[in-house]
Amino acid sequence: MEFFLDTADVDEIREIASWGILDGVTTNPSLIKKSGRDFKTVVAEIASICDGPISAEVTAMDTAGMIEQGLALKEALPPNVIIKIPCTPEGLAATKVLTAANIDTNVTLVFSASQALMAAKAGATYVSPFIGRIDDTGSDGLTLISEIMTAWEHYGITTKVLAASIRHPTHVLACMQMGAHTVTMPAKIFHQLMSHPLTDKGLDGFMKDWAEVEAAGKA
Ligand code: G3P
């Protein structure tokens, strides 16, 4: 399973990249706004920190505009940047064209299995179902991941399922059980996934005992 960081904060990216298990980064216009930085400058810096796929999102609403922005981003930014495109009819058409040009894409704002299937048919490298935002409406976002994974098995689809809008560690565990290829999550969830009180307690005990071994000159 690939672990992506969902942020445009380079300090967070440096920290999680230093753990050695960061596979990619996703950004979106809201995360770029939160960073307070210039879009292309910050994406280029992110791409220099993490050599996995870095999603940079187009903001045009029409197909021609999305293609133009996608090509321009590929031209201006490092090769590991991939193009994030909204799941609209115009976005499908842009995905088809960029895929034909050998440009990797991440079709985002996916809220149904039918949208995911259509994005896959357009050749998307990744599709991004938003789990947490579905939960926010009172439905179960994880059901969507299950529906998509089942459809994928029927048709042997190679598009990767990138579970997004992750709100807590159990979202990640459930996605693992269902075989989702990738999750993108905030830094807080990386920390939550790695933290266990028994690890801290056990390590504390080992260190105290080791200090006594050293004090006895037996280290
Ligand atoms: O990358 C987009 C997605 O992960 C958004 O998450 O928390 O804004 O619903 P959230």
PDB file of C-alpha atoms and ligand atoms in Angstrom:
ATOM      1  CA  MET A   1       0.000   0.000   0.000  1.00  0.00           C
ATOM      2  CA  GLU A   2       1.304   3.444  -0.919  1.00  0.00           C
ATOM      3  CA  PHE A   3       1.284   6.136   1.779  1.00  0.00           C
ATOM      4  CA  PHE A   4       0.854   9.685   0.471  1.00  0.00           C
ATOM      5  CA  LEU A   5       0.878  12.866   2.525  1.00  0.00           C
ATOM      6  CA  ASP A   6      -2.054  15.225   1.903  1.00  0.00           C
ATOM      7  CA  THR A   7      -0.475  18.641   2.448  1.00  0.00           C
ATOM      8  CA  ALA A   8       1.473  21.488   0.858  1.00  0.00           C
ATOM      9  CA  ASP A   9       3.410  22.161   4.068  1.00  0.00           C
ATOM     10  CA  VAL A  10       7.055  21.379   3.233  1.00  0.00           C
ATOM     11  CA  ASP A  11       8.091  21.080   6.892  1.00  0.00           C
ATOM     12  CA  GLU A  12       5.538  18.298   7.388  1.00  0.00           C
ATOM     13  CA  ILE A  13       6.676  16.637   4.155  1.00  0.00           C
ATOM     14  CA  ARG A  14      10.350  16.783   5.217  1.00  0.00           C
ATOM     15  CA  GLU A  15       9.477  15.252   8.580  1.00  0.00           C
ATOM     16  CA  ILE A  16       7.455  12.319   7.215  1.00  0.00           C
ATOM     17  CA  ALA A  17       9.903  11.803   4.306  1.00  0.00           C
ATOM     18  CA  SER A  18      12.660  11.419   6.909  1.00  0.00           C
ATOM     19  CA  TRP A  19      10.840   8.298   8.186  1.00  0.00           C
ATOM     20  CA  GLY A  20      11.673   6.599   4.872  1.00  0.00           C
ATOM     21  CA  ILE A  21       8.131   5.427   4.095  1.00  0.00           C
ATOM     22  CA  LEU A  22       6.627   8.362   2.161  1.00  0.00           C
ATOM     23  CA  ASP A  23       5.497   7.313  -1.329  1.00  0.00           C
ATOM     24  CA  GLY A  24       3.988  10.556  -2.652  1.00  0.00           C
ATOM     25  CA  VAL A  25       2.179  13.819  -1.881  1.00  0.00           C
ATOM     26  CA  THR A  26      -1.220  15.189  -2.866  1.00  0.00           C
ATOM     27  CA  THR A  27      -2.050  18.880  -2.986  1.00  0.00           C
ATOM     28  CA  ASN A  28      -5.210  20.752  -3.924  1.00  0.00           C
ATOM     29  CA  PRO A  29      -6.075  24.460  -4.283  1.00  0.00           C
ATOM     30  CA  SER A  30      -7.183  24.672  -0.630  1.00  0.00           C
ATOM     31  CA  LEU A  31      -3.922  23.140   0.628  1.00  0.00           C
ATOM     32  CA  ILE A  32      -1.918  25.516  -1.601  1.00  0.00           C
ATOM     33  CA  LYS A  33      -3.887  28.450  -0.124  1.00  0.00           C
ATOM     34  CA  LYS A  34      -3.175  27.165   3.406  1.00  0.00           C
ATOM     35  CA  SER A  35       0.573  27.023   2.613  1.00  0.00           C
ATOM     36  CA  GLY A  36       0.527  30.747   1.750  1.00  0.00           C
ATOM     37  CA  ARG A  37       3.114  30.085  -0.968  1.00  0.00           C
ATOM     38  CA  ASP A  38       3.342  30.404  -4.751  1.00  0.00           C
ATOM     39  CA  PHE A  39       1.757  27.313  -6.371  1.00  0.00           C
ATOM     40  CA  LYS A  40       4.538  26.246  -8.725  1.00  0.00           C
ATOM     41  CA  THR A  41       7.318  27.158  -6.296  1.00  0.00           C
ATOM     42  CA  VAL A  42       5.885  25.046  -3.489  1.00  0.00           C
ATOM     43  CA  VAL A  43       5.053  22.072  -5.743  1.00  0.00           C
ATOM     44  CA  ALA A  44       8.602  22.132  -7.162  1.00  0.00           C
ATOM     45  CA  GLU A  45      10.001  22.129  -3.619  1.00  0.00           C
ATOM     46  CA  ILE A  46       7.723  19.242  -2.607  1.00  0.00           C
ATOM     47  CA  ALA A  47       8.873  17.297  -5.694  1.00  0.00           C
ATOM     48  CA  SER A  48      12.479  17.808  -4.622  1.00  0.00           C
ATOM     49  CA  ILE A  49      11.786  16.394  -1.148  1.00  0.00           C
ATOM     50  CA  CYS A  50       9.746  13.322  -2.203  1.00  0.00           C
ATOM     51  CA  ASP A  51      10.548  11.501  -5.431  1.00  0.00           C
ATOM     52  CA  GLY A  52       7.144   9.751  -5.615  1.00  0.00           C
ATOM     53  CA  PRO A  53       4.117  11.127  -7.468  1.00  0.00           C
ATOM     54  CA  ILE A  54       3.212  14.703  -6.450  1.00  0.00           C
ATOM     55  CA  SER A  55      -0.325  15.717  -7.433  1.00  0.00           C
ATOM     56  CA  ALA A  56      -0.739  19.295  -8.736  1.00  0.00           C
ATOM     57  CA  GLU A  57      -4.334  20.238  -9.516  1.00  0.00           C
ATOM     58  CA  VAL A  58      -5.627  22.097 -12.569  1.00  0.00           C
ATOM     59  CA  THR A  59      -8.167  24.850 -11.924  1.00  0.00           C
ATOM     60  CA  ALA A  60      -9.686  25.325 -15.394  1.00  0.00           C
ATOM     61  CA  MET A  61     -13.255  24.062 -15.705  1.00  0.00           C
ATOM     62  CA  ASP A  62     -13.180  23.345 -19.458  1.00  0.00           C
ATOM     63  CA  THR A  63     -11.363  20.497 -21.193  1.00  0.00           C
ATOM     64  CA  ALA A  64      -9.072  22.667 -23.312  1.00  0.00           C
ATOM     65  CA  GLY A  65      -8.099  24.742 -20.278  1.00  0.00           C
ATOM     66  CA  MET A  66      -7.378  21.638 -18.178  1.00  0.00           C
ATOM     67  CA  ILE A  67      -5.205  20.167 -20.928  1.00  0.00           C
ATOM     68  CA  GLU A  68      -3.365  23.465 -21.377  1.00  0.00           C
ATOM     69  CA  GLN A  69      -2.728  23.787 -17.635  1.00  0.00           C
ATOM     70  CA  GLY A  70      -1.728  20.123 -17.337  1.00  0.00           C
ATOM     71  CA  LEU A  71       0.804  20.397 -20.150  1.00  0.00           C
ATOM     72  CA  ALA A  72       2.152  23.670 -18.730  1.00  0.00           C
ATOM     73  CA  LEU A  73       2.570  22.148 -15.259  1.00  0.00           C
ATOM     74  CA  LYS A  74       4.388  19.136 -16.740  1.00  0.00           C
ATOM     75  CA  GLU A  75       6.651  21.510 -18.686  1.00  0.00           C
ATOM     76  CA  ALA A  76       7.427  23.762 -15.710  1.00  0.00           C
ATOM     77  CA  LEU A  77       7.708  21.226 -12.870  1.00  0.00           C
ATOM     78  CA  PRO A  78       9.863  18.156 -12.086  1.00  0.00           C
ATOM     79  CA  PRO A  79       8.989  14.850 -13.821  1.00  0.00           C
ATOM     80  CA  ASN A  80       7.449  13.256 -10.717  1.00  0.00           C
ATOM     81  CA  VAL A  81       4.602  15.818 -10.727  1.00  0.00           C
ATOM     82  CA  ILE A  82       1.312  14.301 -11.902  1.00  0.00           C
ATOM     83  CA  ILE A  83      -1.820  16.162 -12.917  1.00  0.00           C
ATOM     84  CA  LYS A  84      -4.861  16.207 -10.658  1.00  0.00           C
ATOM     85  CA  ILE A  85      -8.114  16.691 -12.525  1.00  0.00           C
ATOM     86  CA  PRO A  86     -11.674  17.046 -11.186  1.00  0.00           C
ATOM     87  CA  CYS A  87     -14.116  14.214 -11.885  1.00  0.00           C
ATOM     88  CA  THR A  88     -16.350  16.041 -14.372  1.00  0.00           C
ATOM     89  CA  PRO A  89     -17.187  15.231 -18.016  1.00  0.00           C
ATOM     90  CA  GLU A  90     -14.657  17.906 -19.030  1.00  0.00           C
ATOM     91  CA  GLY A  91     -12.127  16.335 -16.675  1.00  0.00           C
ATOM     92  CA  LEU A  92     -12.657  12.890 -18.209  1.00  0.00           C
ATOM     93  CA  ALA A  93     -11.936  14.273 -21.676  1.00  0.00           C
ATOM     94  CA  ALA A  94      -8.803  16.032 -20.392  1.00  0.00           C
ATOM     95  CA  THR A  95      -7.687  12.827 -18.643  1.00  0.00           C
ATOM     96  CA  LYS A  96      -8.048  10.901 -21.897  1.00  0.00           C
ATOM     97  CA  VAL A  97      -5.889  13.406 -23.791  1.00  0.00           C
ATOM     98  CA  LEU A  98      -3.194  13.693 -21.091  1.00  0.00           C
ATOM     99  CA  THR A  99      -3.066   9.888 -20.715  1.00  0.00           C
ATOM    100  CA  ALA A 100      -2.538   9.583 -24.491  1.00  0.00           C
ATOM    101  CA  ALA A 101       0.387  12.003 -24.051  1.00  0.00           C
ATOM    102  CA  ASN A 102       1.859   9.645 -21.389  1.00  0.00           C
ATOM    103  CA  ILE A 103       1.098  12.059 -18.560  1.00  0.00           C
ATOM    104  CA  ASP A 104       0.019  10.498 -15.254  1.00  0.00           C
ATOM    105  CA  THR A 105      -3.221  11.786 -13.760  1.00  0.00           C
ATOM    106  CA  ASN A 106      -5.130  11.707 -10.480  1.00  0.00           C
ATOM    107  CA  VAL A 107      -8.875  12.144 -10.953  1.00  0.00           C
ATOM    108  CA  THR A 108     -10.169  13.783  -7.794  1.00  0.00           C
ATOM    109  CA  LEU A 109     -13.473  14.590  -6.073  1.00  0.00           C
ATOM    110  CA  VAL A 110     -14.791  11.068  -6.714  1.00  0.00           C
ATOM    111  CA  PHE A 111     -17.925  10.307  -4.696  1.00  0.00           C
ATOM    112  CA  SER A 112     -19.419   7.278  -6.487  1.00  0.00           C
ATOM    113  CA  ALA A 113     -18.254   3.980  -7.984  1.00  0.00           C
ATOM    114  CA  SER A 114     -19.676   5.048 -11.354  1.00  0.00           C
ATOM    115  CA  GLN A 115     -17.477   8.162 -11.341  1.00  0.00           C
ATOM    116  CA  ALA A 116     -14.461   6.017 -10.434  1.00  0.00           C
ATOM    117  CA  LEU A 117     -15.189   3.582 -13.265  1.00  0.00           C
ATOM    118  CA  MET A 118     -15.557   6.381 -15.802  1.00  0.00           C
ATOM    119  CA  ALA A 119     -12.275   7.959 -14.669  1.00  0.00           C
ATOM    120  CA  ALA A 120     -10.588   4.557 -15.062  1.00  0.00           C
ATOM    121  CA  LYS A 121     -12.044   4.222 -18.571  1.00  0.00           C
ATOM    122  CA  ALA A 122     -10.538   7.616 -19.399  1.00  0.00           C
ATOM    123  CA  GLY A 123      -7.148   6.169 -18.399  1.00  0.00           C
ATOM    124  CA  ALA A 124      -6.602   7.810 -15.006  1.00  0.00           C
ATOM    125  CA  THR A 125      -3.465   6.652 -13.194  1.00  0.00           C
ATOM    126  CA  TYR A 126      -5.205   7.243  -9.838  1.00  0.00           C
ATOM    127  CA  VAL A 127      -8.802   7.869  -8.780  1.00  0.00           C
ATOM    128  CA  SER A 128      -9.391   9.673  -5.488  1.00  0.00           C
ATOM    129  CA  PRO A 129     -12.599   8.791  -3.609  1.00  0.00           C
ATOM    130  CA  PHE A 130     -13.137  11.178  -0.669  1.00  0.00           C
ATOM    131  CA  ILE A 131     -14.064   9.034   2.336  1.00  0.00           C
ATOM    132  CA  GLY A 132     -14.344  11.646   5.096  1.00  0.00           C
ATOM    133  CA  ARG A 133     -16.508  14.023   3.118  1.00  0.00           C
ATOM    134  CA  ILE A 134     -18.989  11.177   2.484  1.00  0.00           C
ATOM    135  CA  ASP A 135     -18.979  10.370   6.221  1.00  0.00           C
ATOM    136  CA  ASP A 136     -19.753  14.047   6.825  1.00  0.00           C
ATOM    137  CA  THR A 137     -23.038  13.657   4.911  1.00  0.00           C
ATOM    138  CA  GLY A 138     -24.192  10.786   7.147  1.00  0.00           C
ATOM    139  CA  SER A 139     -23.286   8.015   4.668  1.00  0.00           C
ATOM    140  CA  ASP A 140     -20.391   5.555   4.986  1.00  0.00           C
ATOM    141  CA  GLY A 141     -17.382   6.605   2.901  1.00  0.00           C
ATOM    142  CA  LEU A 142     -15.703   3.223   3.298  1.00  0.00           C
ATOM    143  CA  THR A 143     -18.612   1.556   1.486  1.00  0.00           C
ATOM    144  CA  LEU A 144     -17.515   3.459  -1.608  1.00  0.00           C
ATOM    145  CA  ILE A 145     -13.998   2.022  -1.358  1.00  0.00           C
ATOM    146  CA  SER A 146     -15.500  -1.459  -1.079  1.00  0.00           C
ATOM    147  CA  GLU A 147     -17.735  -0.892  -4.128  1.00  0.00           C
ATOM    148  CA  ILE A 148     -14.819   0.388  -6.196  1.00  0.00           C
ATOM    149  CA  MET A 149     -12.495  -2.480  -5.208  1.00  0.00           C
ATOM    150  CA  THR A 150     -15.188  -5.021  -6.116  1.00  0.00           C
ATOM    151  CA  ALA A 151     -15.726  -3.409  -9.520  1.00  0.00           C
ATOM    152  CA  TRP A 152     -11.955  -3.355 -10.088  1.00  0.00           C
ATOM    153  CA  GLU A 153     -11.770  -7.126  -9.453  1.00  0.00           C
ATOM    154  CA  HIS A 154     -14.517  -7.781 -12.014  1.00  0.00           C
ATOM    155  CA  TYR A 155     -12.792  -5.848 -14.760  1.00  0.00           C
ATOM    156  CA  GLY A 156      -9.072  -6.117 -14.024  1.00  0.00           C
ATOM    157  CA  ILE A 157      -8.692  -2.338 -13.951  1.00  0.00           C
ATOM    158  CA  THR A 158      -5.137  -1.058 -13.447  1.00  0.00           C
ATOM    159  CA  THR A 159      -6.036   2.475 -12.256  1.00  0.00           C
ATOM    160  CA  LYS A 160      -4.936   2.804  -8.627  1.00  0.00           C
ATOM    161  CA  VAL A 161      -7.539   3.580  -5.962  1.00  0.00           C
ATOM    162  CA  LEU A 162      -6.226   6.469  -3.866  1.00  0.00           C
ATOM    163  CA  ALA A 163      -8.391   6.804  -0.755  1.00  0.00           C
ATOM    164  CA  ALA A 164      -8.522  10.496   0.194  1.00  0.00           C
ATOM    165  CA  SER A 165     -10.194  12.699   2.791  1.00  0.00           C
ATOM    166  CA  ILE A 166      -8.885  10.370   5.502  1.00  0.00           C
ATOM    167  CA  ARG A 167      -9.926  11.556   8.975  1.00  0.00           C
ATOM    168  CA  HIS A 168      -8.638   8.897  11.359  1.00  0.00           C
ATOM    169  CA  PRO A 169      -6.379   5.823  11.515  1.00  0.00           C
ATOM    170  CA  THR A 170      -9.249   3.316  11.245  1.00  0.00           C
ATOM    171  CA  HIS A 171     -10.027   4.703   7.771  1.00  0.00           C
ATOM    172  CA  VAL A 172      -6.508   3.611   6.781  1.00  0.00           C
ATOM    173  CA  LEU A 173      -6.820   0.176   8.414  1.00  0.00           C
ATOM    174  CA  ALA A 174     -10.134  -0.463   6.641  1.00  0.00           C
ATOM    175  CA  CYS A 175      -8.655   0.639   3.302  1.00  0.00           C
ATOM    176  CA  MET A 176      -5.775  -1.828   3.850  1.00  0.00           C
ATOM    177  CA  GLN A 177      -8.250  -4.663   4.439  1.00  0.00           C
ATOM    178  CA  MET A 178     -10.063  -3.832   1.210  1.00  0.00           C
ATOM    179  CA  GLY A 179      -6.871  -3.620  -0.835  1.00  0.00           C
ATOM    180  CA  ALA A 180      -6.988   0.080  -1.748  1.00  0.00           C
ATOM    181  CA  HIS A 181      -3.707   0.784  -3.502  1.00  0.00           C
ATOM    182  CA  THR A 182      -2.944   4.140  -1.888  1.00  0.00           C
ATOM    183  CA  VAL A 183      -4.079   6.391   0.963  1.00  0.00           C
ATOM    184  CA  THR A 184      -3.368  10.096   1.248  1.00  0.00           C
ATOM    185  CA  MET A 185      -3.563  11.518   4.742  1.00  0.00           C
ATOM    186  CA  PRO A 186      -2.522  14.481   6.888  1.00  0.00           C
ATOM    187  CA  ALA A 187       0.719  14.282   8.918  1.00  0.00           C
ATOM    188  CA  LYS A 188      -1.335  13.886  12.109  1.00  0.00           C
ATOM    189  CA  ILE A 189      -2.572  10.488  10.886  1.00  0.00           C
ATOM    190  CA  PHE A 190       0.960   9.283  10.058  1.00  0.00           C
ATOM    191  CA  HIS A 191       1.789  10.036  13.708  1.00  0.00           C
ATOM    192  CA  GLN A 192      -1.366   8.322  14.988  1.00  0.00           C
ATOM    193  CA  LEU A 193      -0.626   5.215  12.892  1.00  0.00           C
ATOM    194  CA  MET A 194       2.869   4.938  14.396  1.00  0.00           C
ATOM    195  CA  SER A 195       2.001   5.726  17.985  1.00  0.00           C
ATOM    196  CA  HIS A 196       1.261   3.058  20.619  1.00  0.00           C
ATOM    197  CA  PRO A 197       1.435   3.541  24.399  1.00  0.00           C
ATOM    198  CA  LEU A 198       2.869   0.037  24.886  1.00  0.00           C
ATOM    199  CA  THR A 199       5.775   0.885  22.553  1.00  0.00           C
ATOM    200  CA  ASP A 200       6.517   3.991  24.659  1.00  0.00           C
ATOM    201  CA  LYS A 201       6.136   2.086  27.930  1.00  0.00           C
ATOM    202  CA  GLY A 202       8.252  -0.849  26.716  1.00  0.00           C
ATOM    203  CA  LEU A 203      11.008   1.425  25.424  1.00  0.00           C
ATOM    204  CA  ASP A 204      11.034   3.381  28.673  1.00  0.00           C
ATOM    205  CA  GLY A 205      11.530   0.117  30.625  1.00  0.00           C
ATOM    206  CA  PHE A 206      14.336  -1.071  28.312  1.00  0.00           C
ATOM    207  CA  MET A 207      16.157   2.273  28.583  1.00  0.00           C
ATOM    208  CA  LYS A 208      15.930   2.346  32.386  1.00  0.00           C
ATOM    209  CA  ASP A 209      17.293  -1.200  32.620  1.00  0.00           C
ATOM    210  CA  TRP A 210      20.045  -0.420  30.100  1.00  0.00           C
ATOM    211  CA  ALA A 211      21.090   2.605  32.152  1.00  0.00           C
ATOM    212  CA  GLU A 212      21.637   0.216  35.076  1.00  0.00           C
ATOM    213  CA  VAL A 213      23.672  -2.161  32.868  1.00  0.00           C
ATOM    214  CA  GLU A 214      25.852   0.794  31.844  1.00  0.00           C
ATOM    215  CA  ALA A 215      26.170   2.051  35.427  1.00  0.00           C
ATOM    216  CA  ALA A 216      27.432  -1.428  36.386  1.00  0.00           C
ATOM    217  CA  GLY A 217      30.094  -1.143  33.668  1.00  0.00           C
ATOM    218  CA  LYS A 218      28.629  -4.118  31.792  1.00  0.00           C
ATOM    219  CA  ALA A 219      27.593  -2.410  28.539  1.00  0.00           C
TER     220      ALA A 219
HETATM  221  O1  G3P B   1      -6.655  15.677  -1.213  1.00  0.00           O
HETATM  222  C1  G3P B   1      -7.948  16.008  -0.964  1.00  0.00           C
HETATM  223  C2  G3P B   1      -8.640  15.317   0.180  1.00  0.00           C
HETATM  224  O2  G3P B   1      -7.819  14.429   0.841  1.00  0.00           O
HETATM  225  C3  G3P B   1      -9.382  16.286   1.016  1.00  0.00           C
HETATM  226  O3  G3P B   1      -9.517  15.951   2.357  1.00  0.00           O
HETATM  227  O4  G3P B   1     -10.050  16.511   4.693  1.00  0.00           O
HETATM  228  O5  G3P B   1     -10.374  18.250   2.903  1.00  0.00           O
HETATM  229  O6  G3P B   1     -11.906  16.296   3.063  1.00  0.00           O
HETATM  230  P1  G3P B   1     -10.515  16.802   3.316  1.00  0.00           P
END
